[in-house]
Coordinates of C-alpha atoms (C1' of nucleotides) in Angstrom, one line a residue:
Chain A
X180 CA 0.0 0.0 0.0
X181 CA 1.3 3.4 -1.2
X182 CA 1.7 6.4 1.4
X183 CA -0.6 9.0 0.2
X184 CA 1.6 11.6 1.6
X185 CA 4.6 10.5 -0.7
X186 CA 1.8 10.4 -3.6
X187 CA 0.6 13.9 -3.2
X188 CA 4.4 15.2 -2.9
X189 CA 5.9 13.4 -5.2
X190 CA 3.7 11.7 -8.1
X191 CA 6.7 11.6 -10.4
X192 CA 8.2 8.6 -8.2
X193 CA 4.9 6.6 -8.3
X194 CA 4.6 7.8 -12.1
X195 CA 7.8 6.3 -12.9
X196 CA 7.7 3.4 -11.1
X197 CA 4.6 2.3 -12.4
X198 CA 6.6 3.0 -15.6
X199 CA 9.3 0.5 -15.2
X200 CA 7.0 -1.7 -14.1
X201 CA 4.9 -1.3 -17.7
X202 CA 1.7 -0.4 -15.2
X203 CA -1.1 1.7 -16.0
X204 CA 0.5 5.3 -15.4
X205 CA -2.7 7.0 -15.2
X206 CA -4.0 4.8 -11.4
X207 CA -1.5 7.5 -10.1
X208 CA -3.9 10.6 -11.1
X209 CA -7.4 8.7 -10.0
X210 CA -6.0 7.8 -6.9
X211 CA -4.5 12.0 -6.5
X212 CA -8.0 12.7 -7.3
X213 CA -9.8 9.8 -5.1
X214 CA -7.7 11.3 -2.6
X215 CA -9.3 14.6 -2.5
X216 CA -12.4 13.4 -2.7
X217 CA -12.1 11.7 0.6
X218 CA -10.6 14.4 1.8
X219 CA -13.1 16.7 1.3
X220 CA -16.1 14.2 2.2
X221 CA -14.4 13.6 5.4
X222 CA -14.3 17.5 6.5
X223 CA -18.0 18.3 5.5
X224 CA -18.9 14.5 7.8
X225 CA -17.2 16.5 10.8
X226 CA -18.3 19.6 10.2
X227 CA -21.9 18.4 10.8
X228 CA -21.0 15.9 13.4
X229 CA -19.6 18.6 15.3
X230 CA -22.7 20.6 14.9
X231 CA -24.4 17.3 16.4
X232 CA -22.8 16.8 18.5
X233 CA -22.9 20.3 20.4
X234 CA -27.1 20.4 19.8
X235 CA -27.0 16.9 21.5
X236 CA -25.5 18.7 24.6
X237 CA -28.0 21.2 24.2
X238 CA -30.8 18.6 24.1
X239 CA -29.9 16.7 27.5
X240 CA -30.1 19.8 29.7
X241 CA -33.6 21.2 27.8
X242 CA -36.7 20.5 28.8
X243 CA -40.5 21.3 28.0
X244 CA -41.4 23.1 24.7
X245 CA -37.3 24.3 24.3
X246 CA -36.4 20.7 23.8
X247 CA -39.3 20.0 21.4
X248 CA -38.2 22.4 19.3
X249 CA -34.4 21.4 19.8
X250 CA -35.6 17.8 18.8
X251 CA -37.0 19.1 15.5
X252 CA -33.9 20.3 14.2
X253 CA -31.8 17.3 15.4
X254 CA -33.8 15.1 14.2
X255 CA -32.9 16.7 10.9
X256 CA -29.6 17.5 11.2
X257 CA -29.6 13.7 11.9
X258 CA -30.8 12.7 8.2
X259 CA -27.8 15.1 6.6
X260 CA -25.1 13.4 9.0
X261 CA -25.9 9.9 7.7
X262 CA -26.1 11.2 4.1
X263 CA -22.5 12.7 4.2
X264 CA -21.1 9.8 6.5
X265 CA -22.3 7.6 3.4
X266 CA -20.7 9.7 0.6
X267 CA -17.6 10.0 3.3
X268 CA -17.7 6.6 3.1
X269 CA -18.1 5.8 -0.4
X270 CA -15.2 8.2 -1.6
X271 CA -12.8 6.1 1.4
X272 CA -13.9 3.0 -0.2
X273 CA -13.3 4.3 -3.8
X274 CA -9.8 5.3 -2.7
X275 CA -9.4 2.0 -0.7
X276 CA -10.0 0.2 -4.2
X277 CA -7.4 2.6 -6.3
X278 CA -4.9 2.3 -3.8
X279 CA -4.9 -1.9 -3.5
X280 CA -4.0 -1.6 -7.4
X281 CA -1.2 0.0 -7.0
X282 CA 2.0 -1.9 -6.4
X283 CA 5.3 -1.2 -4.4
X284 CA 7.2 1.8 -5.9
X285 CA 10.2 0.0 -7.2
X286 CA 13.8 0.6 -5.9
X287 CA 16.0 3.1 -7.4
X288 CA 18.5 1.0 -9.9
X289 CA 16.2 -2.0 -10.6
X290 CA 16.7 -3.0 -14.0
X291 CA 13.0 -1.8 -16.2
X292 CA 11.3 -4.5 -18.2
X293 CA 9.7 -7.8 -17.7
X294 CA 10.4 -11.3 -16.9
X295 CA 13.5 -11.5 -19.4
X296 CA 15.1 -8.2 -18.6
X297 CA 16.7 -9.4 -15.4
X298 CA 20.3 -8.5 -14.9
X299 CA 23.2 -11.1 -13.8
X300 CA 24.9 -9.5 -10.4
X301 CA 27.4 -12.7 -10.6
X302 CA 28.3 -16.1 -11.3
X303 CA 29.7 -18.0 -8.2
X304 CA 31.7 -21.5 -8.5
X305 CA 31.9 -23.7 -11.7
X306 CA 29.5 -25.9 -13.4
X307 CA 31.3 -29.4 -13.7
X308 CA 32.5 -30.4 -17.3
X309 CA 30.6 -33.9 -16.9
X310 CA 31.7 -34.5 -20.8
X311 CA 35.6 -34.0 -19.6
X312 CA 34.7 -36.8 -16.5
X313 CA 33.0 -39.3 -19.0
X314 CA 30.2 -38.6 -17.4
X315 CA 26.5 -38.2 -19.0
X316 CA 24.4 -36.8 -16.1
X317 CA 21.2 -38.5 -15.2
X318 CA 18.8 -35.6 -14.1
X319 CA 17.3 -35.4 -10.4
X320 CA 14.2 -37.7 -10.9
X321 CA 16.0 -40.5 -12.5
X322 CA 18.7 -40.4 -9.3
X323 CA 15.8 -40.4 -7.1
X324 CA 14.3 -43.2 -8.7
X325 CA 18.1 -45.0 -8.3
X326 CA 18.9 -44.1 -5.0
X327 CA 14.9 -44.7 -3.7
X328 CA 14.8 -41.0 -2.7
X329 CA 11.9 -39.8 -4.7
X330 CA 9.1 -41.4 -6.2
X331 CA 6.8 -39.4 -8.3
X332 CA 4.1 -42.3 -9.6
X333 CA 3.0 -42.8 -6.2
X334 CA 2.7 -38.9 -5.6
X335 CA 0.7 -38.9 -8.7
X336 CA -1.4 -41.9 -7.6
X337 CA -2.1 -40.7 -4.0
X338 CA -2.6 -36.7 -4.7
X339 CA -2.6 -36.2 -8.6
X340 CA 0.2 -34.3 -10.7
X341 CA 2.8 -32.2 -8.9
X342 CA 3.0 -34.5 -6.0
X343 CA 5.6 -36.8 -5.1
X344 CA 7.5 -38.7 -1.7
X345 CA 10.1 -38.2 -0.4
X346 CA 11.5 -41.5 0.6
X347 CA 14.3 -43.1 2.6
X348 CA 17.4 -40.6 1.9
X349 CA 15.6 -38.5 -0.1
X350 CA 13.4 -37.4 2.8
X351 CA 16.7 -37.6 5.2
X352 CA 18.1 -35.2 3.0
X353 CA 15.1 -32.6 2.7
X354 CA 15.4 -32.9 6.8
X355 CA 19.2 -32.1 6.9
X356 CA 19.1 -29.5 4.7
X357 CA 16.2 -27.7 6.2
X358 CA 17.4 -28.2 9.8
X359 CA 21.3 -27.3 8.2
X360 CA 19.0 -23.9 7.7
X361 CA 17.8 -23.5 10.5
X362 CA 20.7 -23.6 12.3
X363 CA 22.3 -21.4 10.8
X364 CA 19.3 -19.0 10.5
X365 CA 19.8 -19.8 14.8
X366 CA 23.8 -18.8 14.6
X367 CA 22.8 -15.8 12.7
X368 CA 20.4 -14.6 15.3
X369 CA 17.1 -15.9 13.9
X370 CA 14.1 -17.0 16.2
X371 CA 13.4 -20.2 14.6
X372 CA 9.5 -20.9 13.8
X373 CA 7.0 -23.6 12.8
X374 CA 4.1 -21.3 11.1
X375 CA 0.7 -22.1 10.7
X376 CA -0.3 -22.7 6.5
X377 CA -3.4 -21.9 6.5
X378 CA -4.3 -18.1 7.5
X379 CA -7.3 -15.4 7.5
X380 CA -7.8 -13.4 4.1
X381 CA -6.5 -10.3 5.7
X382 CA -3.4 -11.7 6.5
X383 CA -3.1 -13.2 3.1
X384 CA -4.4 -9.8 1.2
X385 CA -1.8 -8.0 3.5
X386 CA 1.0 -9.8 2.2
X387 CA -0.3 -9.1 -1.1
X388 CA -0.7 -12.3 -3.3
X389 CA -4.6 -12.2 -3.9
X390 CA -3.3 -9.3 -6.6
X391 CA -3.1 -10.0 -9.9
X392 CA -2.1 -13.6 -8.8
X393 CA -4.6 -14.8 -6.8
X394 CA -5.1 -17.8 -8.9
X395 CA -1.9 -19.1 -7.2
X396 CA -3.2 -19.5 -3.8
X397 CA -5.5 -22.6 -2.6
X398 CA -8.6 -21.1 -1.1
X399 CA -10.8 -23.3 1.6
X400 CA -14.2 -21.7 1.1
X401 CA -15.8 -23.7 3.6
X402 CA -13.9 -22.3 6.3
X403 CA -12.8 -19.1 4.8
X404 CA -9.1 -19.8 5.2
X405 CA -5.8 -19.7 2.6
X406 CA -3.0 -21.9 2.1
X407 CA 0.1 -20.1 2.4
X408 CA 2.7 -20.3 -0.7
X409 CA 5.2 -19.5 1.9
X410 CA 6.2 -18.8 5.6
X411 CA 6.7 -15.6 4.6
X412 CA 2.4 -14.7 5.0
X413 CA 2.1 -16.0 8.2
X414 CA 5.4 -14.0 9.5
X415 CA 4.4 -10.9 8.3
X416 CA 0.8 -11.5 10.0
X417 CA 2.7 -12.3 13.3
X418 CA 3.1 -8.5 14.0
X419 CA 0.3 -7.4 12.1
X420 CA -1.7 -4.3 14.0
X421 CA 1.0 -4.0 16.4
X422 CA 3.4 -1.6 17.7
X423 CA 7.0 -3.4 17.8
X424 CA 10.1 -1.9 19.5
X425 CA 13.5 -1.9 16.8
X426 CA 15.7 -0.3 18.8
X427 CA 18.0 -3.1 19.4
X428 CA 18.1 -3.7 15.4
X429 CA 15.5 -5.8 12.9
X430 CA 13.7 -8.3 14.2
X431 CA 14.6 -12.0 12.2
X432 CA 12.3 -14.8 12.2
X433 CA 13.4 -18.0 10.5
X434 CA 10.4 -20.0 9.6
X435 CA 9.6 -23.7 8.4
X436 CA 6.4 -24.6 7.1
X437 CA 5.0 -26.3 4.4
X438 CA 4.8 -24.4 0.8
X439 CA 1.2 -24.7 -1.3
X440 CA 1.2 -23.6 -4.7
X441 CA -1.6 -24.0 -7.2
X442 CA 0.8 -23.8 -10.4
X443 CA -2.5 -22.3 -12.4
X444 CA -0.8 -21.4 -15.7
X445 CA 1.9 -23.2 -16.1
X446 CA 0.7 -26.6 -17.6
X447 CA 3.8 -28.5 -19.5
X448 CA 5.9 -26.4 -17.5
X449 CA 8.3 -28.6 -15.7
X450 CA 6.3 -31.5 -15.5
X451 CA 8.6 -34.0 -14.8
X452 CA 10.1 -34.3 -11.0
X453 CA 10.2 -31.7 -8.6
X454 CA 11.3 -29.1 -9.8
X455 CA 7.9 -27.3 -9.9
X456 CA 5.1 -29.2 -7.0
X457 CA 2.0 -28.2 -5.1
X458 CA 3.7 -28.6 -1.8
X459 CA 7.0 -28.3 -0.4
X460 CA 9.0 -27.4 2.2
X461 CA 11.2 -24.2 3.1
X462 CA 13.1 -22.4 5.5
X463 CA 12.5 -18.9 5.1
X464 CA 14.3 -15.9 6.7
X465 CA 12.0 -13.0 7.5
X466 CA 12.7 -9.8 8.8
X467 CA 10.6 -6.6 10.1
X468 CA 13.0 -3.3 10.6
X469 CA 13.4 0.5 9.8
X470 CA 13.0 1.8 6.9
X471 CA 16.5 3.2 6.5
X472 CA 18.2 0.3 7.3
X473 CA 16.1 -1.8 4.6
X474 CA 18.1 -1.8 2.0
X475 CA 21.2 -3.1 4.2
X476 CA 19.2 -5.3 5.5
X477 CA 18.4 -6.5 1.9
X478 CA 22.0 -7.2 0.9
X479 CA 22.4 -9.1 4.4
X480 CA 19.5 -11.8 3.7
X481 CA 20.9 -12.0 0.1
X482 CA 24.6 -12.7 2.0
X483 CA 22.9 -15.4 4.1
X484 CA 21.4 -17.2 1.0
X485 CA 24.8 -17.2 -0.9
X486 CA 26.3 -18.6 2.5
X487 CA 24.3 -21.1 2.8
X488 CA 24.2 -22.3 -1.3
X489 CA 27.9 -22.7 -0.5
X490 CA 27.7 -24.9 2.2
X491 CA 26.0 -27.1 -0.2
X492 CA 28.1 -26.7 -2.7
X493 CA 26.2 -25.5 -5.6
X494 CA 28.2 -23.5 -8.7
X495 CA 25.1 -20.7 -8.7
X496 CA 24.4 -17.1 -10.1
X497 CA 22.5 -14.3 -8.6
X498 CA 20.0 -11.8 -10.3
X499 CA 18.6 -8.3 -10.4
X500 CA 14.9 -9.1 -10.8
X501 CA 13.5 -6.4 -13.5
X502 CA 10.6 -4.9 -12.4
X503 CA 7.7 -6.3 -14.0
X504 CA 8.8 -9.3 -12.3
X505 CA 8.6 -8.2 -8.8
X506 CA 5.1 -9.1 -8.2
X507 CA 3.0 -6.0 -6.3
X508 CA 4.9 -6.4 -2.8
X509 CA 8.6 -6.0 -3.4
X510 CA 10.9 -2.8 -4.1
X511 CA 14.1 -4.9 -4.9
X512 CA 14.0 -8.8 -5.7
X513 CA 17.6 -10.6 -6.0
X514 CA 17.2 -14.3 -7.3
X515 CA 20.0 -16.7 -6.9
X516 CA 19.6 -19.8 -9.3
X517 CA 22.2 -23.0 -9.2
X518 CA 23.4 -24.7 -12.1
X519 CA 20.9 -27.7 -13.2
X520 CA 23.2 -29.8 -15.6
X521 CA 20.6 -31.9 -17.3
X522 CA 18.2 -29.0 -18.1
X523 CA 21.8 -27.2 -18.7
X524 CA 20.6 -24.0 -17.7
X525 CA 20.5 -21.8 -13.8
X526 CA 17.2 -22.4 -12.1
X527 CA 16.3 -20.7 -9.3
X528 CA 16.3 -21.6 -6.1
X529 CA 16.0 -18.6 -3.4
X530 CA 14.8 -15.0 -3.8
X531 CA 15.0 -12.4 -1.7
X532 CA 12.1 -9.0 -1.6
X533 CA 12.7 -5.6 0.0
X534 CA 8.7 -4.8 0.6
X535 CA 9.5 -1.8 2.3
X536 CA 6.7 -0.3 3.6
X537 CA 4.2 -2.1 1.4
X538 CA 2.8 -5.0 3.8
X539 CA 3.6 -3.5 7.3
X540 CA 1.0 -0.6 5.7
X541 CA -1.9 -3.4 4.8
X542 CA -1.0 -5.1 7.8
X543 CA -0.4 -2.1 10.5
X544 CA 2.8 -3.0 11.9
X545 CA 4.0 0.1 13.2
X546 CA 7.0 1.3 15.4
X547 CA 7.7 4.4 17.7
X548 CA 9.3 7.2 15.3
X549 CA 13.1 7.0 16.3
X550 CA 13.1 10.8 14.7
X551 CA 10.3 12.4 16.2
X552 CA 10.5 12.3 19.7
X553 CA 6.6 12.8 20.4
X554 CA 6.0 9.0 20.6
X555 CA 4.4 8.9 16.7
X556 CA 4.0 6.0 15.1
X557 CA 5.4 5.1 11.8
X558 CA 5.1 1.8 9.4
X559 CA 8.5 -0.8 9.7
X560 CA 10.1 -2.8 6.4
X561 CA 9.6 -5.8 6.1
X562 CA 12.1 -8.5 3.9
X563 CA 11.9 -12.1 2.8
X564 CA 14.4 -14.4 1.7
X565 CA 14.8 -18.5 1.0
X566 CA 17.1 -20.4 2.9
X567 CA 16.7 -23.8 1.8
X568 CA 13.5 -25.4 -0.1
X569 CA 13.0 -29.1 -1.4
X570 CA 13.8 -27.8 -4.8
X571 CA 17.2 -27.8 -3.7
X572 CA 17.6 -31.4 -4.2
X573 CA 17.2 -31.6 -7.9
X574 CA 20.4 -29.1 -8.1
X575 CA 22.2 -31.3 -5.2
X576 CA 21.6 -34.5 -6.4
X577 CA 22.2 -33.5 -10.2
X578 CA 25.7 -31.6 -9.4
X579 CA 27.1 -34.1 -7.0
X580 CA 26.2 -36.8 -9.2
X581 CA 29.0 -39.7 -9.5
X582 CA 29.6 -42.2 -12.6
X583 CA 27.5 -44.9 -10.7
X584 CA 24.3 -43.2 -9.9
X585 CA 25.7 -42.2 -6.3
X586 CA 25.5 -38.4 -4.7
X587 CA 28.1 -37.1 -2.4
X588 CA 26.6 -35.1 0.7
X589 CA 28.2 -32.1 1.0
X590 CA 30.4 -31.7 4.1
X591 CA 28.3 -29.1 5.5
X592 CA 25.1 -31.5 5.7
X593 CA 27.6 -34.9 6.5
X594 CA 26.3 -34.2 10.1
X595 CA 22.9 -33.9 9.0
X596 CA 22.9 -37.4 8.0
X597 CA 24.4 -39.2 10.4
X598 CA 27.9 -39.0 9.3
X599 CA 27.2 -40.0 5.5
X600 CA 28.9 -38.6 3.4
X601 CA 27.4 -40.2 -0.1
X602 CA 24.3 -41.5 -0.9
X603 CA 24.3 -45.3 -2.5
X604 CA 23.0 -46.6 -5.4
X605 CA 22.1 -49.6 -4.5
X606 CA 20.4 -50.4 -8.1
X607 CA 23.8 -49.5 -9.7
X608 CA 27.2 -51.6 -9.8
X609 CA 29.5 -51.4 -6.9
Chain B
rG134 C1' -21.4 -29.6 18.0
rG135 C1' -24.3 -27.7 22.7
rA136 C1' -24.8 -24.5 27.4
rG137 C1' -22.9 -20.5 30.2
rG138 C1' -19.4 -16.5 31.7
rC139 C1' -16.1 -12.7 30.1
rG140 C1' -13.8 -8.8 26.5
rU141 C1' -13.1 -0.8 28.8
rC142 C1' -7.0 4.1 26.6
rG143 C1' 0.6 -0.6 28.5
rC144 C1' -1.4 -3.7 33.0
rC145 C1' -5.4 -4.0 36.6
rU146 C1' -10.1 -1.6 37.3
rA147 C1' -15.1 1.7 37.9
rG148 C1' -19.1 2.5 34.7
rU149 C1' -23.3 -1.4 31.4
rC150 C1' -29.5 -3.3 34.9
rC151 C1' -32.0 2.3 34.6
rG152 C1' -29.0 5.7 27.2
rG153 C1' -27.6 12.3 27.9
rU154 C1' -22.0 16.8 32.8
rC155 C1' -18.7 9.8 30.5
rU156 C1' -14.9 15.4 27.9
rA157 C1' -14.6 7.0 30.3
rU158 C1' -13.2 6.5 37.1
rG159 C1' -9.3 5.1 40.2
rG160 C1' -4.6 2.4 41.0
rC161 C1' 0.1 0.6 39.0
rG162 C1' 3.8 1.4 35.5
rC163 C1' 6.1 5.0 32.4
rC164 C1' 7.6 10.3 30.9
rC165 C1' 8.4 15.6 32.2
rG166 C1' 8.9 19.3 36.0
rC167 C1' 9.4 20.9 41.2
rC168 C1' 11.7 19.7 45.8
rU169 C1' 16.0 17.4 47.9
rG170 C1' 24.0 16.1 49.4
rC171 C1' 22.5 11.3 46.1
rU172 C1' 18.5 7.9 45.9
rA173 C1' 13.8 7.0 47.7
rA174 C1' 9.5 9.5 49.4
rG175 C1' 6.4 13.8 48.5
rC176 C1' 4.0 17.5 45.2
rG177 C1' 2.3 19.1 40.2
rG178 C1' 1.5 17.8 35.1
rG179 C1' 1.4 14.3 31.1
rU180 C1' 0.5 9.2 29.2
rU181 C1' -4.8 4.8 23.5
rU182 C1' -4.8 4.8 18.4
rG183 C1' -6.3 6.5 13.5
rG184 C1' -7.8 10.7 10.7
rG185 C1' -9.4 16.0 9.1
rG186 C1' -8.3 21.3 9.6
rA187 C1' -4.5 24.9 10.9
rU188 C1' 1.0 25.7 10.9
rC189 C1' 7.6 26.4 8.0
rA190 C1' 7.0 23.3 12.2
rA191 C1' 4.4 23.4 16.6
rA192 C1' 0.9 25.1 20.0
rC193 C1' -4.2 24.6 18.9
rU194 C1' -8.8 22.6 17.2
rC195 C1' -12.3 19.0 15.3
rC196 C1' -14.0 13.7 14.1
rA197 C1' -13.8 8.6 15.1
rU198 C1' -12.2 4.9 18.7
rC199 C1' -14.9 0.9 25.2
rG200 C1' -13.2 -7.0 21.0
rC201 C1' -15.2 -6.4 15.5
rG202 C1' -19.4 -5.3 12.2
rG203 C1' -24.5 -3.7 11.7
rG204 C1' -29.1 -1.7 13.8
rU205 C1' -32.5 1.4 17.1
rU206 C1' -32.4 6.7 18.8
rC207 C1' -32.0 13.7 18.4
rA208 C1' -28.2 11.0 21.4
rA209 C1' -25.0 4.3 22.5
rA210 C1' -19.3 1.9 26.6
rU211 C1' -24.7 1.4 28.1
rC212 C1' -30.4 -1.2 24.3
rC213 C1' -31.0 -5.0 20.0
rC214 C1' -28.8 -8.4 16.1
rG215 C1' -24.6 -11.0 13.8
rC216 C1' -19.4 -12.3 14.2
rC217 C1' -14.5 -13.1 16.6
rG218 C1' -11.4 -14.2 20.8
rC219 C1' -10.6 -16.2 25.8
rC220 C1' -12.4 -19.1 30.0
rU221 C1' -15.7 -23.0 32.4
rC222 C1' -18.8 -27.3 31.7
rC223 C1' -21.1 -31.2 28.5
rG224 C1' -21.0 -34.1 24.0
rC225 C1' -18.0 -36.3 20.0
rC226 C1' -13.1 -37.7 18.4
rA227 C1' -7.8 -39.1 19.1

RNA sequence: GGAGGCGUCGCCUAGUCCGGUCUAUGGCGCCCGCCUGCUAAGCGGGUUUGGGGAUCAAACUCCAUCGCGGGUUCAAAUCCCGCCGCCUCCGCCA
């Protein structure tokens, strides 16, 4: 949600945002003029409430024929202070409807365009040369199949398309990296939490993903209710209509949950594996702080990402997100994507979003102004960035591939797995 | 699923029957000032949140806010309806 004072000072920004975004420019002038329609609605509302308010006064201490007559002309100031309430109330809701259109003003340097126009920040580690080893690589599903970590069919039988089990070491694996995560979410100074999925549709409208699309989220009619596509909804409702104190620096939750994604749109898309499911899992940092310190804090999650893509070991690159592709809460959105060597190409697996003030607004998480003084309120930041997810495994198991079918465990997760430090194929020789 | 009780400005609390000096009482905590070798005590003042107007900014002023949303009324913390949350009991199920 935009602030209407930064609108009405400086259009230009939201003008040119909404530019690099390729949005409709001209929600910037109805919501200016929606703006002063409230404005004005709300001052004649007072204006006569005042008027009744005072007469009401007027009308307790009055008695006889004096209050008769004072009753006469309440009872029809009455009618004309529920007649400008309504139009008061219509112009707020007309402005309430502009204003959920508009998306987060982008950050100043992010790459204009769409989906393609993303820009590579760098490439870290090598892709291996599996052609120099001898080597042709199996992809992720076919090494899950070998080494009895993943099984798709009886996903498919038990839930439809999309779904799959994890079994034996494959589901070891999702474990020690997520907990891997989490501890070093922990080491980093993150609470760790377990998040409920399904949440209220404020929380979910507050995060903003029942925008444009909506047709991504699982709805529960019956009960009213959401699935959450990540942790990240039910962490930024944690706060939500609350005053928190930052004075001792951002606040950073690190939370595991199940992932639920509807995948509307993208039939044929990656239908083999799991690269692209209904439900997953993740570890997900998430953090609520000022304003100014947003951006830093921004370049910190993206840090803690790259840290912990090294400790599994994946050659990866990281992106600029261009803006079209930021979806309506985000400022800023970094991607990093590992090397997949059967598909031959980086996919991604975290991303990191500077909302800003976007979802702390819709949500009303506030926090004493450090500047003021006077004990005012003013909205936090809030940021979001992947850890670990399940999709992880098709780069690890595809990258640390051996000749036989077998996958190393990186070091980092060795510990993870009770000391293992490869994954047999037990349908392959040796 | 059924029955009952409760929800007031950080915390506790008065007010709700019987609508109008409620501009929501009092205490605790907190903040500012005075006093005082220091501290404590004492004294005085302040202390929900959102919004409109005014202003360079303030002071100031107005509106809304007693869990949330409707309704009745000239007027609602107070009366009526719906919802949510917490607690107690019963039923059902792990």
């Amino acid at each position: 949600m935009i602030d209407l004072r930064l609108l009405r000072e400086d259009p230009d920004t939201v003008r040119a945002s909404q530019r690099a975004r390729g949005a409709d420019e001209s929600l910037v002038d109805q919501l200016l003029a929606a703006e002063e329609r409230r404005r004005s609605g709300i001052a004649d509302f007072e204006r006569a409430r005042a008027e009744q308010n005072a007469l009401g006064k007027q009308v307790a201490k009055a008695s006889g024929e004096q209050k008769a007559a004072l009753l006469a002309t309440t009872r029809e100031l009455a009618e004309k202070v529920k007649a400008l309430k309504a139009d008061s109330d219509a112009a707020a809701a007309e402005l309430d409807q502009l204003t959920l259109r508009l998306d987060n003003v982008v950050e100043t340097g992010t790459p204009p365009g769409g989906e393609d126009d993303y820009v590579v920040l760098r490439e870290v580690g090598t892709a291996r040369d599996f052609a120099a080893e001898g080597i042709t690589p199996r992809d992720h599903l076919e090494l899950g199949e070998l080494l009895g970590a993943i099984d798709t069919e009886r996903g498919a039988k038990v839930s439809g398309a999309r779904f799959y089990f994890l079994t034996g070491v494959g589901a070891r694996l999702e474990l020690a990296l997520l907990m891997c995560a989490v501890d070093q979410a922990v080491a980093a100074g993150f609470t760790p939490m377990i998040t409920p999925t399904l949440v209220k549709p404020d929380v979910m409208r507050g995060t903003g993903f029942l925008g444009a699309h909506s047709d991504e989220i699982y709805h529960l009619p019956a009960d009213e209710l959401y699935l959450v596509g990540t942790s990240e909804v039910a962490l930024a409702g944690y706060h939500s209509d609350e005053i928190i104190d930052l004075s001792a620096g951002p606040r950073r939750y690190a939370g595991w949950s199940a992932c639920y994604r509807r995948e509307a749109g993208s039939y044929g898309k990656d239908t083999r594996g799991i690269i692209r499911v209904h439900q997953f899992h993740k570890v997900e940092m998430f953090s609520y702080c000022r304003v100014e310190d947003a951006h830093e804090e921004h370049l910190r999650l993206l840090a803690w990402e790259e840290e912990m893509l090294a400790k599994v070991e994946l050659p990866y690159r990281v992106i600029d997100v261009a803006a079209g592709d930021l979806g309506s809460s985000a400022a800023r959105k970094y991607d990093c994507e590992a090397w997949v060597p059967s598909q031959g190409r980086y996919r991604e697996v975290t991303s990191t979003s500077n909302c800003t003030t976007y979802q702390a607004r819709r949500l009303g998480v506030r926090e004493r102004n450090p500047q003021a003084g006077d004990g005012s309120t003013r909205h936090v930041a809030t940021l979001n960035g992947t850890l670990a997810t399940t999709r992880w495994i098709v780069a690890m198991l595809e990258n640390h591939q051996q000749a036989d079918g077998s996958v190393l465990v990186p070091k980092a997760l060795q510990p993870y797995v009770g000391g293992l430090d490869v994954l047999p194929a037990p349908g392959a020789a040796g």
